[in-house]
Short mmCIF file of C-alpha atoms in Angstrom, two decimals:
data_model
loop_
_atom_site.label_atom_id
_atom_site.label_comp_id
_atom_site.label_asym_id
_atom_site.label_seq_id
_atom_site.Cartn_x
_atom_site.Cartn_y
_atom_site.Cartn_z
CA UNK B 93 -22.56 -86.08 -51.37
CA UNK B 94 -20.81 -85.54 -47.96
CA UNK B 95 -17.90 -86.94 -48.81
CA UNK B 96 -16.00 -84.11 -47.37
CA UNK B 97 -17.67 -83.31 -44.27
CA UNK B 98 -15.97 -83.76 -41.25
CA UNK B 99 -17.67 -87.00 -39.19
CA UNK B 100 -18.40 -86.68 -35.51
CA UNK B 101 -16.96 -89.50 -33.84
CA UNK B 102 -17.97 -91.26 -30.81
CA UNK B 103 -17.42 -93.88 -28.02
CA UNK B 104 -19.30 -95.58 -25.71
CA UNK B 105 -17.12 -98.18 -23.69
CA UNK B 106 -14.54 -96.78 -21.03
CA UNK B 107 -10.87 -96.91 -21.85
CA UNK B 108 -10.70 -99.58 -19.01
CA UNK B 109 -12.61 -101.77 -21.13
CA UNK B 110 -9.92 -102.26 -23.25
CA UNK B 111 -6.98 -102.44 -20.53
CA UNK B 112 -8.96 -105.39 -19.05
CA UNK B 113 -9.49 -107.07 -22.42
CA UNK B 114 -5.59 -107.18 -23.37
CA UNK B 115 -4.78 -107.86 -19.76
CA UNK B 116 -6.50 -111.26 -19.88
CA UNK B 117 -5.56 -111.87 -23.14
CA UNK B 118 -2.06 -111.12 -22.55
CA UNK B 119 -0.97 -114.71 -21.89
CA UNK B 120 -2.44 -115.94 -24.88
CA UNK B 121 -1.03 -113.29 -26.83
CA UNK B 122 2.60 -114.92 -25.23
CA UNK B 123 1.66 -118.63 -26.63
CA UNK B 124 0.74 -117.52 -29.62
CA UNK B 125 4.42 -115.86 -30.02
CA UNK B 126 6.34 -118.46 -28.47
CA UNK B 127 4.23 -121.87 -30.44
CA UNK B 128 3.74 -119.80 -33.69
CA UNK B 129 7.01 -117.43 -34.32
CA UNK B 130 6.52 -118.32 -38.27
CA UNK B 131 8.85 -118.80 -40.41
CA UNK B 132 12.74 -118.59 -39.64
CA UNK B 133 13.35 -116.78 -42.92
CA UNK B 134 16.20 -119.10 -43.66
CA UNK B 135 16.90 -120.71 -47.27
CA UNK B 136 14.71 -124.24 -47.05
CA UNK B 137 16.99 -127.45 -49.57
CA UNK B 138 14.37 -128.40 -52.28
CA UNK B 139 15.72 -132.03 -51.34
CA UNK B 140 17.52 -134.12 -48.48
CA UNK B 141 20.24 -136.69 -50.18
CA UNK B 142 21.06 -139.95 -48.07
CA UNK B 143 24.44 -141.45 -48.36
CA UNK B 144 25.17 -144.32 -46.07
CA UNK B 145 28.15 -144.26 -43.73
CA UNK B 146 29.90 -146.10 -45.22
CA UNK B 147 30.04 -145.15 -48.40
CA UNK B 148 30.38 -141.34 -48.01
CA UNK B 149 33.69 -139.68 -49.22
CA UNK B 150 35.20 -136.92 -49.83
CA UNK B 151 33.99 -136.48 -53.48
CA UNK B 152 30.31 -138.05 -52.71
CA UNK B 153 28.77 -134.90 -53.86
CA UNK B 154 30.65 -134.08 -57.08
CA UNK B 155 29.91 -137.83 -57.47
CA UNK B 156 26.76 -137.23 -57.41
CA UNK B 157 26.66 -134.08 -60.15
CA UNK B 158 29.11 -136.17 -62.24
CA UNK B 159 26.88 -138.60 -62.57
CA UNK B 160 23.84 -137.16 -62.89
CA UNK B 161 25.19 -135.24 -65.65
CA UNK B 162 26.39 -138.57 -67.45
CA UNK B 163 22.80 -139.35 -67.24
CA UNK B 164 21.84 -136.59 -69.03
CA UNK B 165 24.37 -136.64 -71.57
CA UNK B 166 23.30 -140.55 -72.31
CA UNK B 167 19.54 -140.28 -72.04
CA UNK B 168 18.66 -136.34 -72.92
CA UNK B 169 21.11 -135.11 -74.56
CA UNK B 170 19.87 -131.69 -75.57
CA UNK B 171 16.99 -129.26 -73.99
CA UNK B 172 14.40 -130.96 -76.89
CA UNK B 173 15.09 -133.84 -75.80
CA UNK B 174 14.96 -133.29 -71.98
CA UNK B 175 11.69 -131.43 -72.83
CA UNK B 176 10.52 -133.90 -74.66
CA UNK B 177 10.49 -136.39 -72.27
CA UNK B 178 9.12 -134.29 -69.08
CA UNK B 179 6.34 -132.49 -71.28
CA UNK B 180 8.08 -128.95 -71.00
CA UNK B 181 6.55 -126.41 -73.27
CA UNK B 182 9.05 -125.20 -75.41
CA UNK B 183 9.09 -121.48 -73.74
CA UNK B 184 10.26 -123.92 -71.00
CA UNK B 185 12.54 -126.47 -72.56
CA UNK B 186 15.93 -124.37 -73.18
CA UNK B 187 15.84 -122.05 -69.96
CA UNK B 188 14.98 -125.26 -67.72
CA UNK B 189 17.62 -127.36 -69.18
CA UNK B 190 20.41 -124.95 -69.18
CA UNK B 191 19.63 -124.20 -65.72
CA UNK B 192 19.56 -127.49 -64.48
CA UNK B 193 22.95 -128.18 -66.09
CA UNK B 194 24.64 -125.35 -64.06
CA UNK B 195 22.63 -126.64 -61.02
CA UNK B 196 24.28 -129.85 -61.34
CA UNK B 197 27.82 -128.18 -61.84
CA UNK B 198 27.61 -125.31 -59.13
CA UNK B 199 25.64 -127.14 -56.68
CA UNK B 200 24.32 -130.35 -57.32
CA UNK B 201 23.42 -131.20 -53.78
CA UNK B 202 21.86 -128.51 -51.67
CA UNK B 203 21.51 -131.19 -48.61
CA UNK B 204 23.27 -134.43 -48.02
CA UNK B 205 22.71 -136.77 -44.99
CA UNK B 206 25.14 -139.18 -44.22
CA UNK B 207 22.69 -142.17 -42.95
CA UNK B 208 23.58 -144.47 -40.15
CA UNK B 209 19.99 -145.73 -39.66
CA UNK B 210 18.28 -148.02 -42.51
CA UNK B 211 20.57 -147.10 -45.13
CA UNK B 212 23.66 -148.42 -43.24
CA UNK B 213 21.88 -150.94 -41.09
CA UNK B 214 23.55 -152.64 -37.70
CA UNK B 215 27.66 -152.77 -37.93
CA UNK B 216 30.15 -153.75 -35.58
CA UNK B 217 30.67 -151.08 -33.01
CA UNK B 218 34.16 -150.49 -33.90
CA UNK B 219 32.73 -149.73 -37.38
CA UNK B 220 30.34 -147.64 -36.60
CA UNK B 221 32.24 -146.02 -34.45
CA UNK B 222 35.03 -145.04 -37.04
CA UNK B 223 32.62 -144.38 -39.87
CA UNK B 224 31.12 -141.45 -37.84
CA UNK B 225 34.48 -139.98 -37.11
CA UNK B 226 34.90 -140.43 -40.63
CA UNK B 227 31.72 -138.17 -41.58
CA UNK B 228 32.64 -135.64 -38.80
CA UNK B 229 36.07 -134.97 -40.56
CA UNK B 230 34.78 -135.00 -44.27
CA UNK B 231 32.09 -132.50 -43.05
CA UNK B 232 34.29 -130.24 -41.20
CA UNK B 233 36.77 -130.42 -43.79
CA UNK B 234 34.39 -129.94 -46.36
CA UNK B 235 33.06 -126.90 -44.99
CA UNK B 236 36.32 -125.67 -44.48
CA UNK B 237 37.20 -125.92 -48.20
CA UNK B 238 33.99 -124.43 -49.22
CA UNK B 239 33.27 -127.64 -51.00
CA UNK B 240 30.46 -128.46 -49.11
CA UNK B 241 26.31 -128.51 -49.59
CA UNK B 242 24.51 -125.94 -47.53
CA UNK B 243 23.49 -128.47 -45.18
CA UNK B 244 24.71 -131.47 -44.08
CA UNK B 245 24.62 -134.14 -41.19
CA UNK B 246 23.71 -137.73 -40.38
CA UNK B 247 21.11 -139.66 -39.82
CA UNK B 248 21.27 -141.50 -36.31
CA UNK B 249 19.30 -144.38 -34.74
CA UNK B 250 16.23 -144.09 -33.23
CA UNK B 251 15.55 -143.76 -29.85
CA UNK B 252 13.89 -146.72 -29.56
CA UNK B 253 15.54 -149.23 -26.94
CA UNK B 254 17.18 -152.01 -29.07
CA UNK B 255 19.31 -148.90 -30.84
CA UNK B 256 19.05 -146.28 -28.51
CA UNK B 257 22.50 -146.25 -27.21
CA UNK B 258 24.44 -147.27 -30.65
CA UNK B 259 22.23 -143.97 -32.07
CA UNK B 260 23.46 -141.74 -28.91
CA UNK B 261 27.06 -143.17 -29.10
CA UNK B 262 27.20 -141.86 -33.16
CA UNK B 263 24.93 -139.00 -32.51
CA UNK B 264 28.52 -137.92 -29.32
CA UNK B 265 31.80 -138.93 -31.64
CA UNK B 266 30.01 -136.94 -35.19
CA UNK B 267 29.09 -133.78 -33.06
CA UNK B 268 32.38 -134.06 -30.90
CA UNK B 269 34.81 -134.76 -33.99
CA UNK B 270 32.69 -131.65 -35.45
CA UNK B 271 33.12 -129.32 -32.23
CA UNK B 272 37.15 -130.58 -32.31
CA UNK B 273 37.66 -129.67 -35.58
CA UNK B 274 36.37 -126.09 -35.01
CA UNK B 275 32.92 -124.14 -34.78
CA UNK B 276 29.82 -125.87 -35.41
CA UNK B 277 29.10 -125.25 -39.13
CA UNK B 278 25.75 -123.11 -39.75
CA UNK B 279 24.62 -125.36 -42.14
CA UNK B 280 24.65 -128.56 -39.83
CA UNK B 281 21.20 -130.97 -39.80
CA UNK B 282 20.52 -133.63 -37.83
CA UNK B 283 18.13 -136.57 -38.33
CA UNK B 284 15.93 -138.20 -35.37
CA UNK B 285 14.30 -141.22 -37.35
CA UNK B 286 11.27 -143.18 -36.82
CA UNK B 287 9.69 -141.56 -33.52
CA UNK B 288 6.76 -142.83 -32.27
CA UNK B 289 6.18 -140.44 -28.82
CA UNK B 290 6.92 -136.92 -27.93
CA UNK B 291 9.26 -138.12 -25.03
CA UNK B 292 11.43 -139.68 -27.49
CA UNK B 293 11.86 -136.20 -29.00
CA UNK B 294 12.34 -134.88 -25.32
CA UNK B 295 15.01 -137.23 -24.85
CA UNK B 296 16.88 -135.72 -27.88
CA UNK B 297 16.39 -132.42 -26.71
CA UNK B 298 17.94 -133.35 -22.98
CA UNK B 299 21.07 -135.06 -25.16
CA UNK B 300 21.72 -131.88 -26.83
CA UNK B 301 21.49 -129.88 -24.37
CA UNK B 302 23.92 -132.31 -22.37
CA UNK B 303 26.42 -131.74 -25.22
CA UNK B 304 25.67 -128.16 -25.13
CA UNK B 305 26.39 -127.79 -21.56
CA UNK B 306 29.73 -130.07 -21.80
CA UNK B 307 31.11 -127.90 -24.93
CA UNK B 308 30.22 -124.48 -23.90
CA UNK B 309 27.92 -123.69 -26.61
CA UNK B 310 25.06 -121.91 -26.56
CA UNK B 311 22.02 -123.28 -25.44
CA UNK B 312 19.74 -124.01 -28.37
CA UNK B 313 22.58 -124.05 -30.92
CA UNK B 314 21.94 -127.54 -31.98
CA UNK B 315 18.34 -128.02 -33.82
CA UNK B 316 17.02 -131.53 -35.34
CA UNK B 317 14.07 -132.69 -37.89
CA UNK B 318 12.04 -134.92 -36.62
CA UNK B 319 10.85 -137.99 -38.99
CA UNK B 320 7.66 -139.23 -39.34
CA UNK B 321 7.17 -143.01 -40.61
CA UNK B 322 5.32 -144.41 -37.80
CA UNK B 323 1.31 -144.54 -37.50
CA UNK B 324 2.02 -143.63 -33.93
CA UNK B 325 3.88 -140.25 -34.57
CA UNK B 326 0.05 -139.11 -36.38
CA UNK B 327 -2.51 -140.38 -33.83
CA UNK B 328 -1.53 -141.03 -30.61
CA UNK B 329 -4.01 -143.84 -29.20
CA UNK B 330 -5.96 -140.82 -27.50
CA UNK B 331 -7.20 -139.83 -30.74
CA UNK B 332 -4.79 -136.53 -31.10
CA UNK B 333 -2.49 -135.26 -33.42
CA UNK B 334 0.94 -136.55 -32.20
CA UNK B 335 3.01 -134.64 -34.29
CA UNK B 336 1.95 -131.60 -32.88
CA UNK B 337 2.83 -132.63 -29.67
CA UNK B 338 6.34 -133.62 -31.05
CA UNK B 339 6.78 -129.98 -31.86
CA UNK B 340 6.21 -128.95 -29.00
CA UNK B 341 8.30 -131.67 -26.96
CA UNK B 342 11.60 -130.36 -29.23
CA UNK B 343 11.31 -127.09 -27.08
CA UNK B 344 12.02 -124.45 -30.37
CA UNK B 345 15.12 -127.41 -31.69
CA UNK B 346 12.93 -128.59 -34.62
CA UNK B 347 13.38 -127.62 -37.89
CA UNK B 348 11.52 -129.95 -40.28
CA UNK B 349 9.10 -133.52 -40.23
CA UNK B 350 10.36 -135.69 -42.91
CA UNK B 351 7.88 -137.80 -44.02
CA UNK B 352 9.31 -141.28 -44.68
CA UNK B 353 7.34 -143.42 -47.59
CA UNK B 354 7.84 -146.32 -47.39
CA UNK B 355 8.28 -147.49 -43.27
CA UNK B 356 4.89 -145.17 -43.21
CA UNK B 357 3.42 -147.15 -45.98
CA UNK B 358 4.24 -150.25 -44.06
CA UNK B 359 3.12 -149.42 -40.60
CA UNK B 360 -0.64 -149.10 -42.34
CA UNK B 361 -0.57 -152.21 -44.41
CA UNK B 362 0.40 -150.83 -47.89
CA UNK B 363 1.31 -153.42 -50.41
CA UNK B 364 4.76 -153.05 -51.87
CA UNK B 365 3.56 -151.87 -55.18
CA UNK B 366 1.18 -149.46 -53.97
CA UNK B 367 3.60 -147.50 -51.63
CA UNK B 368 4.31 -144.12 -53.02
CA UNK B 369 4.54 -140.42 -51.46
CA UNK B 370 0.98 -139.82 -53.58
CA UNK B 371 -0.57 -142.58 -52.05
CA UNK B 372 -3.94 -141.73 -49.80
CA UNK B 373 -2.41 -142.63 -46.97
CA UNK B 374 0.80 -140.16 -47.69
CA UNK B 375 -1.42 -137.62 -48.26
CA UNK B 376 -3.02 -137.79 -45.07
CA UNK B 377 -0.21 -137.93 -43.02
CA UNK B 378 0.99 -135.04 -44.66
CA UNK B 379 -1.45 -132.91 -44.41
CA UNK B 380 -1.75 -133.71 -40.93
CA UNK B 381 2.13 -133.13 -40.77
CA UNK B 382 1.54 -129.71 -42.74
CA UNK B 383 -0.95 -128.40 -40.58
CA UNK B 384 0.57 -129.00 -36.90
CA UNK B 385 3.60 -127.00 -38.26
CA UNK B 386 1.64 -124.31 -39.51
CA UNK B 387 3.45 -121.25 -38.42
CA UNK B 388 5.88 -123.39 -36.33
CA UNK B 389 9.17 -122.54 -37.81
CA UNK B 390 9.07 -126.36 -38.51
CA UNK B 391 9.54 -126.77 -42.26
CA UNK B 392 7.59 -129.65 -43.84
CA UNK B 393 9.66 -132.21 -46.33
CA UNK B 394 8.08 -135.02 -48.77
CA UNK B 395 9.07 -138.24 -48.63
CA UNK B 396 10.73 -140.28 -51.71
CA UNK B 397 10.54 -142.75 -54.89
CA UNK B 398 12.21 -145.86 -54.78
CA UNK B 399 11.94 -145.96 -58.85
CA UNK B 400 15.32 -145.59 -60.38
CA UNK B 401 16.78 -144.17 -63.25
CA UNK B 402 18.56 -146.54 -64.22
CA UNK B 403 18.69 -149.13 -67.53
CA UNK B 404 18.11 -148.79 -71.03
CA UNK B 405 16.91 -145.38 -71.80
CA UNK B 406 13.26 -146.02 -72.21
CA UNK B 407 13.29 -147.52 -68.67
CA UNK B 408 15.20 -143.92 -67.25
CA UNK B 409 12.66 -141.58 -68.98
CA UNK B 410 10.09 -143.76 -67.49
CA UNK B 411 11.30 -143.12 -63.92
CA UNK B 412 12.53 -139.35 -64.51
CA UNK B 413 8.33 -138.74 -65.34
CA UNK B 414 7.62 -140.63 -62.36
CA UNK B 415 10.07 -138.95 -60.26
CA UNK B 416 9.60 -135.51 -62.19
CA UNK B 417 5.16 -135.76 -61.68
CA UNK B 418 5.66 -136.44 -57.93
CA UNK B 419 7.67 -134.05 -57.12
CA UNK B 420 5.46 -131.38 -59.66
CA UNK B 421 2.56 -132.54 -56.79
CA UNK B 422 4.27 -131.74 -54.11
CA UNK B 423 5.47 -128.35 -54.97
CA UNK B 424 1.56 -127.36 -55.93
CA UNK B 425 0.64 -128.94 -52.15
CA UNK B 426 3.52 -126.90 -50.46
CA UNK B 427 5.91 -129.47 -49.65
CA UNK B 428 8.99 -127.37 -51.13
CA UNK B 429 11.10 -130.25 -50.27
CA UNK B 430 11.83 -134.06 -50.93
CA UNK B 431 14.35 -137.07 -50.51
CA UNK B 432 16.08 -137.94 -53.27
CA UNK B 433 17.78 -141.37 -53.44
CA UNK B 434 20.17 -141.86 -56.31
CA UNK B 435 22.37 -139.18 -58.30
CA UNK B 436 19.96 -139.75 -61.58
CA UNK B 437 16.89 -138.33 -59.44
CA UNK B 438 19.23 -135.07 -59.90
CA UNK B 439 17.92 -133.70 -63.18
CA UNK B 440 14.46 -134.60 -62.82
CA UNK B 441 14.18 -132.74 -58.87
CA UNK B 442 16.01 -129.51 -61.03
CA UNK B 443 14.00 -129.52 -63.78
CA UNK B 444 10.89 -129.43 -61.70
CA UNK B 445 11.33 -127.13 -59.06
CA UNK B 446 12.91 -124.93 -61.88
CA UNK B 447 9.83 -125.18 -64.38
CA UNK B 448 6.97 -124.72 -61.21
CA UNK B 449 9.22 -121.21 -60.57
CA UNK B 450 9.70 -120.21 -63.57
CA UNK B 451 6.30 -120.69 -65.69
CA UNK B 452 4.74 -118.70 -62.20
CA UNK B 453 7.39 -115.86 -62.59
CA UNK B 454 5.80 -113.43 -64.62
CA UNK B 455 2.50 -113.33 -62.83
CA UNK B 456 3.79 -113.72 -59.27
CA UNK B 457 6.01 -111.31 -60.36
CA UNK B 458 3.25 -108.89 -61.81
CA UNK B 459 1.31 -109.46 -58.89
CA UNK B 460 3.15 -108.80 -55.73
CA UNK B 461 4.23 -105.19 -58.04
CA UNK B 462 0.42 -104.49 -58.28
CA UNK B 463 0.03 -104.99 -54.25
CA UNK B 464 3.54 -103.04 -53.49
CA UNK B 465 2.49 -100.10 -55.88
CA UNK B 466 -1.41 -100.62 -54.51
CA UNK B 467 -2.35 -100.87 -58.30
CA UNK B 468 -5.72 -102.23 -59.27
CA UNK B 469 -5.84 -105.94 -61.10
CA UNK B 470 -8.17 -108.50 -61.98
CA UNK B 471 -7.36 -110.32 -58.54
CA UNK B 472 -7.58 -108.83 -55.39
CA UNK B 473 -4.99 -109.73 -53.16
CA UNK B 474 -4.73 -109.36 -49.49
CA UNK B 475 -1.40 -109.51 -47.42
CA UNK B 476 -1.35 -113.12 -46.94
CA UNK B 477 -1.41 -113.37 -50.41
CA UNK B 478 1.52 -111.09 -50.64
CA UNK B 479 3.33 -112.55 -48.30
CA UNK B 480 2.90 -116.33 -50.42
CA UNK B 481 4.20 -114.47 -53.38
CA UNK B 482 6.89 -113.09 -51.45
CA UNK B 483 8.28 -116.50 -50.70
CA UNK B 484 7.67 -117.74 -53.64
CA UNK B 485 10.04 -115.55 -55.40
CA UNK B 486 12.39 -116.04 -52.96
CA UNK B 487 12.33 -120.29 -52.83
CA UNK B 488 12.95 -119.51 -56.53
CA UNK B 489 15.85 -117.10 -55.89
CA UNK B 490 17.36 -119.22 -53.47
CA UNK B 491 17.34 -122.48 -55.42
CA UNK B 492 18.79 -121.21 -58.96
CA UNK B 493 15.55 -121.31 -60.79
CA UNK B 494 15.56 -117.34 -60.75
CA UNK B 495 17.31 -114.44 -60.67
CA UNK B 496 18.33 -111.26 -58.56
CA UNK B 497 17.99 -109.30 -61.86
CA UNK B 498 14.60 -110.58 -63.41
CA UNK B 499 12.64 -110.83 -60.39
CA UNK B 500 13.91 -106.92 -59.48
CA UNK B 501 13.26 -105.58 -63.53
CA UNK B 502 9.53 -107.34 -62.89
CA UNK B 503 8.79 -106.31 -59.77
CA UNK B 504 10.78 -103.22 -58.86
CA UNK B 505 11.50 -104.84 -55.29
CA UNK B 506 14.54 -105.94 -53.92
CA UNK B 507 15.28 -108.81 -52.21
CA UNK B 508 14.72 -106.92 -48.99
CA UNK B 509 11.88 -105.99 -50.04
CA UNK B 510 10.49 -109.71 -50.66
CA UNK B 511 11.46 -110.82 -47.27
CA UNK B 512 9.18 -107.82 -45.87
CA UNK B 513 6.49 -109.58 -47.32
CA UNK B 514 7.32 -113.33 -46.90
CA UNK B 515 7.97 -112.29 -43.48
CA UNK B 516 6.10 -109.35 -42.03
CA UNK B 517 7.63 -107.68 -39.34
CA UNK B 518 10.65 -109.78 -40.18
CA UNK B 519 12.09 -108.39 -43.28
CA UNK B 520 15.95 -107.80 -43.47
CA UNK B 521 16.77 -111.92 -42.64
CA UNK B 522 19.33 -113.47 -44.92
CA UNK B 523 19.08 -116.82 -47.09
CA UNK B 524 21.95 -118.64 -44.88
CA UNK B 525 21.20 -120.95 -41.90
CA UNK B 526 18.51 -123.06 -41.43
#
């Protein structure tokens, strides 16, 4: 009754009210736009690959799928098998496998580091030197050849003082023999390791803009992760969150925090055997890492497991269920990312980033179709909601676990469509760049 009579509506505050309201909000309304843009709506690796200076060539990556194929032909040699050892239902077993086999063919890196901090260790100058004009030309050439990841860079020293100036001396000839060789490619990272205070990330944003300003580019071309494997970068001794404050010391240049396992493990005391990315104290700093780049831009990464496949076979399945449950955790805690530190950590980072996208296809799938169509459902789902599954579907597109075709037959969206939702206000932003 009365549903269709026409409501008398009425106000009691003067339009004024209003005006001065937004006026004194309007500078927070500008900090929350320039400290919380959201995401970049670029493609995000499901894993960063570390190759030390010295031993990175021109074939490193098809290395790397070459051999992490030999491992599967040796120690799984079918999908039952592979399934078998990873618990994969058998709806599972043959779409997982099969896709992980073309990952490793297609693209069996998605982001490579060339390391000049812990995994190369203190050279001669003259070697250092030369090894990063080495990586610069690989990487350029690479790129030019289409033969290389979608992201690649090094790893630097620290700017801490007893390596400060060897780290800014590799950080000049890589970007310079980069910049020589012809644009800067869209797909270059770089790595600030073990940072402690937000003027050390300061002092990386003055040296890129330095080399900015001496190349011509544009100003904020060149963007850097920050990693965090120091007590310090957590809690500063005031009792705050450091890490936010590193955010907001790279002045818009940082793309990701990389936790680091095992130097983080260390700095708190952690015995060898207990130092692991699903340790208490990993979890902590992560979430703390997780929640200061909330909304950032800044894209969060896991750490790694120094367990390798390697050995008689029993010993490999061992550390591909290690390696394959760790990185399962991570993905249902929303770290879509991870290190991975030796070519037979390949199959086991494929086949479970492919399984945690595929098994939630159907209903993520069903889902988002029911809040596009504004069906009803057993769940009621709101636009953040939306806007999860929406990015979902598209980590999964972007990886190789799913496809253009099945996610548009079960949803009726395009992919234009899912990057409306993933990122409201946003939608029509490619995969490419990071």
């Amino acid at each position: 009754m009365g549903q269709g009579r026409q409501e008398k509506v009425a106000t009691s505050l003067a339009g004024a009210v209003s005006e001065e309201i937004s006026a004194s909000l309007a500078p927070v309304d500008a900090e929350l736009e320039r400290r919380y843009p959201g995401d970049p709506g670029t493609r995000q690796p499901v894993h960063t690959v570390y190759v030390p200076g010295d031993a990175f060539t021109a074939g490193t990556i098809r290395s790397w799928g070459d051999r992490a194929l030999a491992a599967l032909d040796e120690h799984a040699p079918d999908a039952a098998a592979f399934a078998a050892v990873l618990g994969l239902p058998d709806d599972l077993a043959e779409p997982v496998h099969a896709r992980v086999r073309a990952k490793l063919e297609r693209e069996p890196v998605e982001d490579l580091r060339v390391d000049f901090e812990d995994g190369y260790g203190p050279r001669p100058d003259a070697e250092e030197d030369e090894a990063a004009a080495r990586a610069a030309r690989l990487i350029a050439e690479a790129y030019a050849e289409g033969t290389a990841a979608p992201y690649m860079g090094i790893r630097m020293k620290c700017m801490e003082a007893a390596v400060r100036d060897r780290g800014i001396r590799t950080l000049d000839i890589f970007l310079t023999g980069l910049v020589e060789a012809g644009p800067l490619p869209d797909g270059l990272v770089l790595t600030l390791p073990k940072v402690t205070y937000p003027e050390q990330v300061t002092a990386m944003v003055r040296l890129l803009e330095a080399f900015e300003k001496t190349h011509g580019l544009e100003p904020g071309r060149i963007g850097f992760e920050i990693q965090i494997e120091t007590s310090q970068s957590i809690l500063a001794t005031d009792g705050t969150a450091t890490v936010a404050r590193m955010i907001q010391a790279a002045e818009g240049r940082a793309t990701g925090l990389h936790y680091g396992t095992f130097d983080y493990s260390a700095c708190l005391g952690v015995s060898a055997a207990y130092q692991a990315s699903d340790h208490p104290a990993a979890d902590h700093a992560k979430a703390v890492m997780q929640v200061a780049a909330a909304g950032t831009g800044v894209r969060v990464s896991d750490g790694s497991t120094n367990v390798l496949p390697v050995g008689p076979t029993a010993r490999v399945h061992d550390a591909w269920r290690l390696h394959y449950g760790l990185t399962r955790r991570a993905l249902a805690r929303a770290y879509y990312q991870g290190w991975d530190m030796h070519p037979g950590h390949l199959p086991t980072r494929y086949a479970a980033v492919f399984a945690f996208y595929r098994e939630g296809l159907e209903q993520a799938a069903a889902r988002l179709a029911r809040y596009a169509n504004r069906a009803g459902g057993d769940v009621m789902d709101e636009p953040a909601t939306a806007k999860a599954l929406g990015g979902y579907l598209l980590r999964g597109l972007d990886c190789g676990a799913l496809d253009n075709g099945e996610v548009a037959r079960l949803t009726g969206l395009t992919r234009a469509d899912l990057e409306g939702f993933a990122m409201p206000g946003r939608g029509g932003l490619t995969a490419s760049g990071k």
